[in-house]
Amino acid sequence: MTGQINWQHLQRFYPFAGEAIGANNVDYWLPRLGLPLILAHITQWAITLVLFAVQVRLSVLAWQTYRKDPQSPHPEAFFWGSNFLVHGLTIAILSYMSLRYVAEVNGWTQVGDPRYFAPTWVFTVIAVGMMLSRTSQAAVDRVLRGALLVCLVVTLGLGTLNRLGNWRTYAREGIAMGGLSKQENTLRFFMKQAQDEGLVAVVFVARLSDYPTYTFAEAGMVNAVAYRGEWQPDMTLATSKPTRVFLALPSDFEMNTTNLQIQVMKGWIAQYDAQALPDERLQTTVYVFDLLPNS
Amino acid sequence: MEEQTYRPPAWQTRLNTLWERGKWGLLALAIASQCFYAFIDGPAYQHDVGQQNGAVWNLLEGRGVALNVSYDANDISTVALYPVTWWPPMKTFLLAPLMTLTNNDIWWAAMLLEWAFLAVYFVAFFALLQAFSRVIAGWVRFAIFAVWVLLSAPTGGDTNMMSLACFILTIALSQWSLRLDRPTLGWGLAIGGAMAMAMALRYAYYPYIAILPLAFFAYGVLMKRKAWWLVGGIVAGMGLLTVLGVLLYNYAQSGVFLAQVQSET
């Protein structure tokens, strides 16, 4: 947290409403279809604004219905009231945090993360359902329904491209499980192997970007040990039990001449004649060596 | 008047019928298809969820929600506990019994947990759409679920999906209590329980503790029925208890951690 207000972070504000109907596909596909990225951003914001307009229209209608007959139950009035409270609170809190806190090294800031807007999606989906179901021929409803249909054609069309791409991959390569799969030659497989041999598995990670988090996750999955101590330029390693050391580095680590953690690990790779683990699905370059007591 | 004379096109009528006849099958298909894709991807393993999963080993050994770390380069085999307090502990608590069920296979335990909450997600959305059956046509409900079966639903992934599922359940239960016009203790507990679970999974849901009680309070004022305040009060109370419980647990965890560090130094 700093004393200053980071107004520039608001430029990263995510057009979150569109996410509820798959507008994230726009960002992915339009540049791949040869269209400029700015068009993707404009499209995402246009979709989000249409969805906001739909929600405002439906809220006004719900209020009018209540005013006509205040005695009958009006679950929709509750729904739209909650909707505006959720939207207002979400936008307010995330904006405050983004304005007050420094962005991460990779530019991450709260208002730019779609996940944080997830509670609003449920209201957006229901609003889409309600607007599509309306049979009113009033001009405003016809315009909003038309705009909504255009948005849906775009997002669902691109979503279809995504799924077809998935299935084409399955057809070509078979269904290969990704992520923390049960396949062998994952980092956790090698760590587990070390533990089965009676060694303590310890991982050192160069914390430069997002990738080390996967390494920590893999270590956690097999109850291995992650080093979180201090780093010194001339640090040496010692152990009181037989240990297998895993060094997780970015794939372009040899080009890096400034990062302390990388420089230290480069020294260990040479000193201990560390071997690179063989599979690119480890998501990072991992070197391994055994360290014995008093070695 | 306009809406009373509206006659839907034949395709809408057919899809309305299809929804009425096949809605349970479509719900099952939506759950099955998302579980299939989740299986291909494997359990979520991003930063947050990876550490929440990893902490289960120490929890099973009675050492709390903590990861194994080393601070000492002079003896890297010296293991210290690093309490996971950046997130609420519920994900790890839920994983623990599934570890027993799967004979400590963490991959399958995490997968089963993800599947269970995917089911909650779709059942909650299904219930919400049904709660609005007067204003959301059958063909639209059919279309929404068909799209989710064929493409994907806005689930968000990892622990976020789990808390989002509980939040949707909260909204769905609220709408059903309103639709049935039942401001009772039972509905209050059910709504509050779902909200509490969302909050116990992610801190990001803490601010929403204010939303539903406020909405129930306002609705009670609008409808001139104070019984809705009772529901709002129960939800607020359960939410506050959850916040307090999580904070106390994390405080205790941090205390254990500090004590250990002090004893080592």
Coordinates of C-alpha atoms in Angstrom, one line a residue:
Chain A
M1 CA 0.0 0.0 0.0
T2 CA 1.3 3.5 -0.8
G3 CA 0.2 6.9 0.0
Q4 CA -0.4 7.8 -3.6
I5 CA -3.5 7.0 -5.7
N6 CA -2.7 4.8 -8.7
W7 CA -5.2 6.2 -11.2
Q8 CA -3.4 4.5 -14.1
H9 CA -4.6 1.1 -12.7
L10 CA -8.1 1.9 -13.7
Q11 CA -7.0 1.5 -17.3
R12 CA -6.9 -2.2 -16.6
F13 CA -10.6 -2.3 -15.6
Y14 CA -12.0 -5.5 -16.9
P15 CA -15.2 -5.5 -18.9
F16 CA -16.6 -8.0 -16.5
A17 CA -20.2 -8.4 -17.4
G18 CA -19.4 -9.9 -20.8
E19 CA -17.5 -12.8 -19.0
A20 CA -20.9 -14.2 -18.0
I21 CA -21.7 -14.9 -21.7
G22 CA -18.2 -15.9 -22.8
A23 CA -16.9 -12.5 -24.0
N24 CA -13.4 -13.6 -22.9
N25 CA -13.3 -15.5 -26.2
V26 CA -13.4 -12.2 -28.0
D27 CA -10.0 -11.2 -26.5
Y28 CA -8.6 -14.6 -27.5
W29 CA -9.9 -15.0 -31.0
L30 CA -10.1 -11.6 -32.6
P31 CA -6.4 -11.1 -32.8
R32 CA -6.0 -14.7 -34.0
L33 CA -8.5 -13.9 -36.8
G34 CA -6.2 -11.1 -37.9
L35 CA -8.2 -8.3 -36.3
P36 CA -6.6 -5.6 -34.1
L37 CA -6.5 -6.1 -30.4
I38 CA -8.1 -2.7 -29.8
L39 CA -11.2 -4.0 -31.6
A40 CA -11.4 -6.9 -29.2
H41 CA -11.3 -4.5 -26.2
I42 CA -14.0 -2.3 -27.8
T43 CA -16.1 -5.3 -28.5
Q44 CA -15.8 -6.6 -24.9
W45 CA -16.8 -3.2 -23.5
A46 CA -19.7 -2.9 -26.0
I47 CA -21.0 -6.3 -24.9
T48 CA -20.6 -5.3 -21.2
L49 CA -22.5 -2.0 -21.8
V50 CA -25.3 -3.8 -23.5
L51 CA -25.6 -6.2 -20.6
F52 CA -25.6 -3.2 -18.1
A53 CA -28.4 -1.6 -20.2
V54 CA -30.4 -4.8 -20.1
Q55 CA -30.1 -5.0 -16.3
V56 CA -31.1 -1.3 -15.8
R57 CA -34.2 -1.8 -18.1
L58 CA -35.3 -4.9 -16.2
S59 CA -34.8 -3.2 -12.8
V60 CA -36.9 -0.3 -13.9
L61 CA -39.6 -2.7 -15.0
A62 CA -39.5 -4.6 -11.7
W63 CA -39.8 -1.4 -9.8
Q64 CA -42.8 -0.3 -11.9
T65 CA -44.5 -3.7 -11.3
Y66 CA -44.0 -3.2 -7.6
R67 CA -45.5 0.3 -7.7
K68 CA -48.6 -1.0 -9.5
D69 CA -49.3 -3.6 -6.8
P70 CA -47.2 -3.2 -3.6
Q71 CA -49.2 -5.8 -1.7
S72 CA -48.2 -8.9 -3.7
P73 CA -44.9 -10.6 -3.2
H74 CA -42.2 -9.3 -5.6
P75 CA -39.2 -11.7 -5.7
E76 CA -37.8 -9.8 -8.7
A77 CA -37.6 -6.5 -6.7
F78 CA -35.4 -8.4 -4.2
F79 CA -33.3 -9.8 -7.0
W80 CA -32.6 -6.5 -8.7
G81 CA -32.0 -4.8 -5.4
S82 CA -29.4 -7.5 -4.5
N83 CA -28.0 -7.1 -8.1
F84 CA -27.3 -3.4 -7.7
L85 CA -25.8 -3.9 -4.2
V86 CA -23.5 -6.6 -5.5
H87 CA -22.4 -4.6 -8.5
G88 CA -21.9 -1.5 -6.5
L89 CA -20.0 -3.1 -3.7
T90 CA -17.8 -5.2 -6.1
I91 CA -16.8 -2.2 -8.2
A92 CA -16.3 0.0 -5.2
I93 CA -14.1 -2.4 -3.3
L94 CA -12.0 -3.5 -6.3
S95 CA -11.5 0.1 -7.5
Y96 CA -10.4 1.2 -4.0
M97 CA -7.9 -1.7 -3.7
S98 CA -6.5 -1.0 -7.2
L99 CA -6.2 2.7 -6.5
R100 CA -4.5 2.2 -3.2
Y101 CA -2.2 -0.8 -3.8
V102 CA 0.8 -1.1 -6.1
A103 CA 0.3 -3.5 -9.1
E104 CA 2.2 -6.8 -9.2
V105 CA 5.3 -7.1 -11.4
N106 CA 3.3 -8.6 -14.2
G107 CA 0.8 -5.7 -14.1
W108 CA -1.8 -7.6 -12.1
T109 CA -4.2 -5.4 -10.2
Q110 CA -7.6 -6.1 -8.6
V111 CA -9.9 -4.4 -11.2
G112 CA -8.2 -6.3 -14.0
D113 CA -8.9 -9.8 -12.7
P114 CA -12.2 -11.3 -14.0
R115 CA -12.4 -13.8 -11.1
Y116 CA -13.1 -11.0 -8.6
F117 CA -16.2 -10.0 -10.5
A118 CA -17.6 -13.5 -10.5
P119 CA -20.5 -12.8 -8.0
T120 CA -22.0 -10.4 -10.6
W121 CA -22.2 -13.1 -13.3
V122 CA -25.2 -14.9 -11.8
F123 CA -27.2 -11.7 -12.1
T124 CA -26.1 -11.1 -15.7
V125 CA -27.1 -14.6 -16.8
I126 CA -30.5 -14.3 -15.3
A127 CA -30.9 -10.8 -16.9
V128 CA -30.1 -12.3 -20.3
G129 CA -32.7 -15.0 -19.7
M130 CA -35.3 -12.5 -18.7
M131 CA -34.7 -10.1 -21.6
L132 CA -34.8 -12.9 -24.2
S133 CA -38.0 -14.1 -22.7
R134 CA -39.8 -10.7 -22.9
T135 CA -42.4 -10.5 -25.6
S136 CA -43.0 -6.8 -25.3
Q137 CA -42.7 -4.9 -28.7
A138 CA -41.8 -1.6 -27.0
A139 CA -39.0 0.1 -29.0
V140 CA -36.5 0.0 -26.1
D141 CA -37.1 -3.8 -25.6
R142 CA -36.7 -4.5 -29.3
V143 CA -33.4 -2.6 -29.5
L144 CA -32.0 -4.2 -26.3
R145 CA -33.1 -7.7 -27.5
G146 CA -31.5 -7.1 -30.9
A147 CA -28.3 -5.9 -29.4
L148 CA -28.2 -8.8 -27.0
L149 CA -28.7 -11.3 -29.8
V150 CA -25.8 -9.8 -31.7
C151 CA -23.6 -10.1 -28.5
L152 CA -24.7 -13.7 -28.1
V153 CA -24.0 -14.6 -31.7
V154 CA -20.4 -13.1 -31.4
T155 CA -19.6 -14.7 -28.0
L156 CA -21.2 -18.1 -28.6
G157 CA -19.8 -18.2 -32.2
L158 CA -16.3 -17.7 -30.8
G159 CA -17.0 -20.1 -27.9
T160 CA -17.9 -22.7 -30.6
L161 CA -14.5 -22.2 -32.3
N162 CA -12.9 -22.8 -28.9
R163 CA -14.7 -26.1 -28.3
L164 CA -14.1 -27.3 -31.9
G165 CA -10.5 -26.6 -31.4
N166 CA -10.5 -28.7 -28.2
W167 CA -12.1 -31.6 -29.9
R168 CA -9.8 -31.3 -33.0
T169 CA -6.9 -31.6 -30.6
Y170 CA -8.5 -34.6 -28.9
A171 CA -9.0 -36.3 -32.3
R172 CA -5.5 -35.6 -33.4
E173 CA -3.5 -36.3 -30.2
G174 CA -6.0 -38.3 -28.1
I175 CA -7.3 -37.1 -24.7
A176 CA -4.1 -36.1 -22.9
M177 CA -4.7 -34.8 -19.5
G178 CA -3.1 -31.5 -18.7
G179 CA -2.5 -29.6 -15.5
L180 CA -1.5 -31.6 -12.4
S181 CA -2.3 -34.7 -14.3
K182 CA -1.7 -38.3 -13.1
Q183 CA 0.9 -38.7 -15.8
E184 CA 4.4 -39.5 -14.9
N185 CA 7.2 -37.1 -15.7
T186 CA 5.6 -34.2 -13.7
L187 CA 7.6 -32.5 -11.1
R188 CA 5.5 -34.0 -8.4
F189 CA 6.2 -37.5 -9.8
F190 CA 10.0 -36.9 -9.5
M191 CA 9.6 -35.5 -6.0
K192 CA 7.5 -38.4 -4.9
Q193 CA 10.1 -40.7 -6.4
A194 CA 12.7 -39.0 -4.2
Q195 CA 10.6 -39.4 -1.1
D196 CA 10.1 -43.1 -1.9
E197 CA 13.9 -43.5 -2.0
G198 CA 14.0 -42.1 1.5
L199 CA 15.2 -38.6 0.5
V200 CA 13.9 -35.2 1.6
A201 CA 12.7 -33.4 -1.5
V202 CA 13.4 -29.7 -1.4
V203 CA 12.6 -27.2 -4.2
F204 CA 14.2 -23.8 -4.8
V205 CA 12.3 -21.5 -7.0
A206 CA 13.3 -18.3 -8.8
R207 CA 10.3 -16.1 -8.1
L208 CA 10.1 -13.9 -11.2
S209 CA 6.6 -14.3 -12.6
D210 CA 3.6 -16.6 -12.3
Y211 CA 5.3 -19.8 -13.1
P212 CA 6.9 -20.6 -9.7
T213 CA 3.5 -20.8 -8.2
Y214 CA 2.9 -24.0 -10.2
T215 CA 6.1 -25.4 -8.8
F216 CA 5.1 -24.6 -5.3
A217 CA 1.7 -26.2 -6.0
E218 CA 3.4 -29.4 -7.3
A219 CA 5.6 -29.5 -4.2
G220 CA 2.6 -29.1 -2.0
M221 CA 0.8 -31.9 -3.7
V222 CA 3.4 -34.5 -2.5
N223 CA 4.1 -32.8 0.8
A224 CA 7.6 -31.8 -0.4
V225 CA 9.5 -28.9 1.1
A226 CA 9.8 -25.4 -0.5
Y227 CA 12.7 -23.2 0.4
R228 CA 11.5 -19.8 1.7
G229 CA 14.6 -18.6 3.4
E230 CA 16.9 -15.7 2.5
W231 CA 19.1 -15.6 -0.5
Q232 CA 22.7 -14.5 -0.4
P233 CA 25.1 -14.1 -3.3
D234 CA 27.6 -16.5 -1.9
M235 CA 25.2 -18.9 -0.2
T236 CA 26.1 -22.6 0.0
L237 CA 23.9 -25.6 0.8
A238 CA 24.1 -28.1 3.6
T239 CA 21.8 -30.8 5.0
S240 CA 21.7 -33.2 7.9
K241 CA 19.6 -35.8 6.0
P242 CA 20.0 -37.2 2.5
T243 CA 18.2 -34.7 0.3
R244 CA 17.2 -34.3 -3.4
V245 CA 17.3 -30.7 -4.4
F246 CA 15.1 -29.4 -7.3
L247 CA 16.0 -26.1 -8.8
A248 CA 13.1 -24.5 -10.7
L249 CA 14.1 -21.8 -13.2
P250 CA 12.5 -19.9 -16.1
S251 CA 13.2 -21.5 -19.5
D252 CA 15.3 -18.5 -20.5
F253 CA 17.3 -18.4 -17.3
E254 CA 20.7 -18.6 -19.0
M255 CA 20.0 -15.1 -20.5
N256 CA 19.4 -13.6 -17.1
T257 CA 22.4 -12.0 -15.6
T258 CA 20.8 -9.8 -12.9
N259 CA 18.5 -11.9 -10.8
L260 CA 20.1 -13.0 -7.6
Q261 CA 18.2 -16.3 -7.2
I262 CA 19.0 -17.3 -10.8
Q263 CA 22.7 -16.4 -10.4
V264 CA 22.9 -18.5 -7.2
M265 CA 21.2 -21.4 -8.8
K266 CA 23.4 -21.3 -11.9
G267 CA 26.3 -21.6 -9.5
W268 CA 24.8 -24.7 -7.9
I269 CA 24.0 -26.3 -11.3
A270 CA 27.7 -26.1 -12.1
Q271 CA 29.0 -27.0 -8.6
Y272 CA 26.8 -30.1 -8.1
D273 CA 26.7 -31.1 -11.8
A274 CA 22.9 -30.9 -11.7
Q275 CA 20.9 -32.7 -14.3
A276 CA 17.9 -31.2 -16.2
L277 CA 14.7 -33.1 -15.8
P278 CA 13.6 -34.3 -19.1
D279 CA 10.0 -33.1 -19.8
E280 CA 8.8 -29.8 -21.0
R281 CA 5.4 -30.4 -19.4
L282 CA 7.1 -29.5 -16.1
Q283 CA 6.2 -25.9 -17.2
T284 CA 9.6 -24.7 -16.2
T285 CA 13.2 -25.8 -16.4
V286 CA 14.0 -28.0 -13.5
Y287 CA 17.5 -29.1 -12.5
V288 CA 18.1 -31.8 -9.9
F289 CA 20.9 -33.1 -7.7
D290 CA 21.4 -35.1 -4.5
L291 CA 22.9 -33.5 -1.4
L292 CA 24.2 -35.7 1.3
P293 CA 25.2 -34.8 4.9
N294 CA 28.7 -33.4 5.2
S295 CA 29.1 -33.4 1.4
Chain B
M1 CA -52.5 -6.4 -23.1
E2 CA -49.8 -6.8 -25.7
E3 CA -48.2 -9.7 -23.9
Q4 CA -51.5 -11.5 -23.3
T5 CA -52.1 -11.7 -27.1
Y6 CA -48.5 -12.8 -27.9
R7 CA -48.3 -16.2 -29.6
P8 CA -44.9 -17.7 -29.5
P9 CA -43.5 -19.2 -32.7
A10 CA -43.7 -23.0 -33.1
W11 CA -39.9 -23.5 -32.4
Q12 CA -40.3 -21.8 -29.0
T13 CA -43.3 -24.0 -28.1
R14 CA -41.3 -27.1 -29.1
L15 CA -38.3 -26.0 -27.0
N16 CA -40.6 -25.2 -24.1
T17 CA -41.9 -28.7 -24.2
L18 CA -38.4 -30.1 -24.6
W19 CA -37.3 -28.3 -21.5
E20 CA -40.3 -29.6 -19.5
R21 CA -39.6 -33.1 -20.5
G22 CA -35.9 -33.1 -20.5
K23 CA -34.7 -30.6 -17.9
W24 CA -33.3 -33.2 -15.5
G25 CA -31.4 -34.9 -18.2
L26 CA -30.0 -31.6 -19.4
L27 CA -28.9 -30.7 -15.9
A28 CA -27.2 -34.1 -15.6
L29 CA -25.6 -33.6 -19.0
A30 CA -24.3 -30.1 -18.0
I31 CA -22.7 -31.5 -14.8
A32 CA -21.3 -34.5 -16.7
S33 CA -19.8 -32.4 -19.5
Q34 CA -18.1 -29.9 -17.1
C35 CA -16.8 -32.8 -15.0
F36 CA -15.4 -34.4 -18.1
Y37 CA -13.5 -31.2 -19.1
A38 CA -12.3 -30.8 -15.5
F39 CA -11.0 -34.4 -15.6
I40 CA -9.0 -33.6 -18.7
D41 CA -7.5 -30.5 -17.2
G42 CA -6.9 -32.3 -13.9
P43 CA -7.6 -30.6 -10.5
A44 CA -7.0 -26.9 -10.4
Y45 CA -3.4 -26.1 -9.5
Q46 CA -3.0 -22.3 -9.6
H47 CA -1.2 -20.5 -6.8
D48 CA -4.0 -20.3 -4.3
V49 CA -5.6 -23.7 -4.8
G50 CA -2.2 -25.5 -5.1
Q51 CA -1.2 -24.4 -1.6
Q52 CA -4.7 -25.0 -0.2
N53 CA -4.4 -28.6 -1.5
G54 CA -0.8 -29.1 -0.3
A55 CA -1.7 -28.0 3.2
V56 CA -3.9 -31.1 3.6
W57 CA -1.0 -33.3 4.4
N58 CA -0.1 -31.4 7.6
L59 CA -3.8 -31.1 8.5
L60 CA -4.1 -34.9 8.3
E61 CA -1.1 -35.2 10.7
G62 CA -2.8 -32.8 13.1
R63 CA -0.4 -29.9 12.4
G64 CA -3.1 -27.6 11.0
V65 CA -3.5 -26.0 7.6
A66 CA 0.2 -25.6 6.8
L67 CA 2.9 -26.2 4.2
N68 CA 6.3 -27.7 4.6
V69 CA 9.1 -25.1 4.1
S70 CA 12.7 -24.7 4.9
Y71 CA 14.3 -21.5 6.0
D72 CA 17.8 -22.6 6.7
A73 CA 20.3 -23.0 3.8
N74 CA 22.8 -24.5 6.3
D75 CA 20.4 -27.4 6.8
I76 CA 17.7 -27.5 4.1
S77 CA 16.3 -30.8 5.5
T78 CA 15.0 -28.9 8.6
V79 CA 11.3 -28.6 7.9
A80 CA 9.3 -25.8 9.4
L81 CA 5.5 -25.4 9.2
Y82 CA 4.2 -22.4 7.1
P83 CA 0.6 -21.8 8.0
V84 CA -1.7 -21.1 5.0
T85 CA -3.6 -18.0 6.2
W86 CA -3.8 -16.0 3.0
W87 CA -7.0 -17.9 2.3
P88 CA -9.7 -19.3 4.5
P89 CA -9.0 -22.9 5.5
M90 CA -12.3 -24.5 4.3
K91 CA -10.9 -25.9 1.0
T92 CA -8.3 -27.9 2.9
F93 CA -10.8 -29.0 5.5
L94 CA -13.1 -30.3 2.8
L95 CA -10.2 -32.1 1.1
A96 CA -9.2 -34.0 4.3
P97 CA -12.0 -36.5 4.4
L98 CA -11.7 -37.2 0.7
M99 CA -8.1 -38.0 1.2
T100 CA -9.2 -40.8 3.5
L101 CA -11.8 -41.9 1.0
T102 CA -9.2 -42.1 -1.8
N103 CA -6.4 -43.7 0.3
N104 CA -4.4 -40.4 0.3
D105 CA -4.4 -40.0 -3.5
I106 CA -4.5 -36.2 -3.5
W107 CA -5.1 -36.0 -7.3
W108 CA -8.4 -37.9 -6.9
A109 CA -9.4 -36.2 -3.7
A110 CA -9.0 -32.8 -5.3
M111 CA -10.8 -34.0 -8.4
L112 CA -13.8 -35.4 -6.4
L113 CA -14.1 -32.1 -4.5
E114 CA -14.1 -30.2 -7.8
W115 CA -16.7 -32.4 -9.2
A116 CA -18.9 -32.1 -6.1
F117 CA -18.9 -28.3 -6.4
L118 CA -19.5 -28.3 -10.1
A119 CA -22.6 -30.3 -9.3
V120 CA -23.6 -27.7 -6.7
Y121 CA -22.9 -24.9 -9.3
F122 CA -25.3 -26.4 -11.9
V123 CA -27.9 -27.5 -9.4
A124 CA -28.0 -24.0 -7.9
F125 CA -28.2 -22.3 -11.3
F126 CA -31.0 -24.8 -12.3
A127 CA -32.9 -24.0 -9.1
L128 CA -32.5 -20.2 -9.7
L129 CA -33.7 -20.5 -13.3
Q130 CA -36.7 -22.5 -12.1
A131 CA -37.4 -19.9 -9.4
F132 CA -37.8 -17.4 -12.3
S133 CA -40.0 -19.7 -14.4
R134 CA -42.7 -17.0 -14.6
V135 CA -40.4 -14.6 -16.3
I136 CA -37.8 -16.8 -18.0
A137 CA -39.4 -18.9 -20.7
G138 CA -38.8 -22.6 -20.9
W139 CA -37.0 -22.3 -24.3
V140 CA -34.6 -19.8 -22.8
R141 CA -33.8 -22.1 -19.9
F142 CA -33.3 -24.9 -22.4
A143 CA -31.0 -22.7 -24.5
I144 CA -28.9 -21.6 -21.4
F145 CA -28.3 -25.2 -20.4
A146 CA -27.7 -26.4 -23.9
V147 CA -25.0 -23.8 -24.4
W148 CA -23.4 -24.8 -21.2
V149 CA -23.4 -28.5 -22.2
L150 CA -22.0 -27.7 -25.7
L151 CA -19.6 -24.9 -24.8
S152 CA -18.9 -23.9 -21.2
A153 CA -20.5 -22.2 -18.2
P154 CA -19.0 -19.1 -16.5
T155 CA -17.6 -21.1 -13.6
G156 CA -14.3 -19.2 -13.0
G157 CA -12.3 -22.3 -12.1
D158 CA -10.5 -23.4 -8.9
T159 CA -11.6 -22.4 -5.4
N160 CA -13.4 -19.4 -6.9
M161 CA -15.8 -21.8 -8.7
M162 CA -16.5 -23.5 -5.3
S163 CA -17.4 -20.3 -3.6
L164 CA -19.3 -19.0 -6.6
A165 CA -21.3 -22.2 -6.6
C166 CA -22.2 -21.5 -2.9
F167 CA -23.0 -17.9 -3.7
I168 CA -25.4 -18.9 -6.6
L169 CA -27.0 -21.4 -4.2
T170 CA -27.5 -18.5 -1.7
I171 CA -29.3 -16.4 -4.4
A172 CA -31.3 -19.4 -5.6
L173 CA -32.5 -20.3 -2.0
S174 CA -33.3 -16.6 -1.4
Q175 CA -35.4 -16.5 -4.5
W176 CA -37.3 -19.7 -3.6
S177 CA -38.0 -18.5 -0.1
L178 CA -39.5 -15.3 -1.7
R179 CA -41.4 -17.1 -4.4
L180 CA -42.9 -19.4 -1.8
D181 CA -43.4 -16.4 0.5
R182 CA -41.8 -18.2 3.5
P183 CA -39.7 -16.0 5.7
T184 CA -38.9 -18.8 8.1
L185 CA -36.1 -19.9 10.4
G186 CA -35.4 -22.9 8.2
W187 CA -35.0 -20.9 5.0
G188 CA -32.8 -18.4 6.9
L189 CA -30.5 -21.2 8.1
A190 CA -30.3 -22.7 4.6
I191 CA -29.5 -19.3 3.0
G192 CA -27.1 -18.4 5.7
G193 CA -25.4 -21.8 5.5
A194 CA -24.7 -21.4 1.8
M195 CA -23.4 -17.9 2.2
A196 CA -21.2 -19.0 5.1
M197 CA -19.7 -21.7 3.0
A198 CA -18.9 -19.2 0.2
M199 CA -17.2 -17.0 2.7
A200 CA -15.3 -19.9 4.4
L201 CA -13.8 -20.7 1.0
R202 CA -12.7 -17.2 -0.2
Y203 CA -12.1 -14.0 1.6
A204 CA -13.4 -12.2 -1.5
Y205 CA -16.9 -13.1 -0.5
Y206 CA -16.7 -11.4 2.9
P207 CA -18.0 -8.0 1.7
Y208 CA -21.2 -9.7 0.5
I209 CA -22.1 -10.5 4.1
A210 CA -23.8 -7.1 4.0
I211 CA -25.8 -7.6 0.8
L212 CA -28.4 -10.2 1.5
P213 CA -29.3 -9.0 5.0
L214 CA -29.7 -5.5 3.6
A215 CA -31.8 -6.8 0.7
F216 CA -34.0 -8.8 3.0
F217 CA -34.4 -5.8 5.3
A218 CA -35.4 -3.6 2.4
Y219 CA -37.7 -6.2 1.1
G220 CA -39.4 -6.5 4.5
V221 CA -39.9 -2.7 4.5
L222 CA -41.3 -2.8 1.0
M223 CA -43.7 -5.7 1.7
K224 CA -44.4 -4.4 5.2
R225 CA -43.4 -7.8 6.7
K226 CA -40.9 -7.9 9.5
A227 CA -40.5 -11.6 9.2
W228 CA -38.1 -11.0 6.3
W229 CA -35.9 -9.1 8.7
L230 CA -35.6 -12.4 10.7
V231 CA -34.2 -14.1 7.6
G232 CA -31.8 -11.3 6.9
G233 CA -30.7 -11.4 10.6
I234 CA -30.0 -15.1 10.5
V235 CA -27.9 -14.7 7.3
A236 CA -26.0 -11.8 8.8
G237 CA -25.4 -13.7 12.1
M238 CA -24.1 -16.8 10.3
G239 CA -21.9 -14.7 8.1
L240 CA -20.4 -12.9 11.0
L241 CA -19.8 -16.2 12.9
T242 CA -18.0 -17.5 9.8
V243 CA -15.8 -14.4 9.6
L244 CA -15.0 -14.7 13.3
G245 CA -14.4 -18.4 13.1
V246 CA -12.0 -18.1 10.1
L247 CA -10.1 -15.1 11.7
L248 CA -9.8 -16.9 15.0
Y249 CA -8.5 -20.1 13.3
N250 CA -6.0 -18.2 11.3
Y251 CA -4.9 -16.2 14.3
A252 CA -4.3 -19.4 16.3
Q253 CA -2.4 -20.9 13.3
S254 CA -0.2 -17.8 13.1
G255 CA 0.4 -18.1 16.9
V256 CA 1.6 -21.7 16.5
F257 CA 3.8 -20.6 13.7
L258 CA 5.3 -17.7 15.7
A259 CA 5.9 -19.9 18.7
Q260 CA 7.7 -22.4 16.5
V261 CA 9.9 -19.7 15.0
Q262 CA 10.7 -18.3 18.4
S263 CA 11.6 -21.7 19.9
E264 CA 14.0 -22.2 16.9
T265 CA 15.7 -18.9 17.3

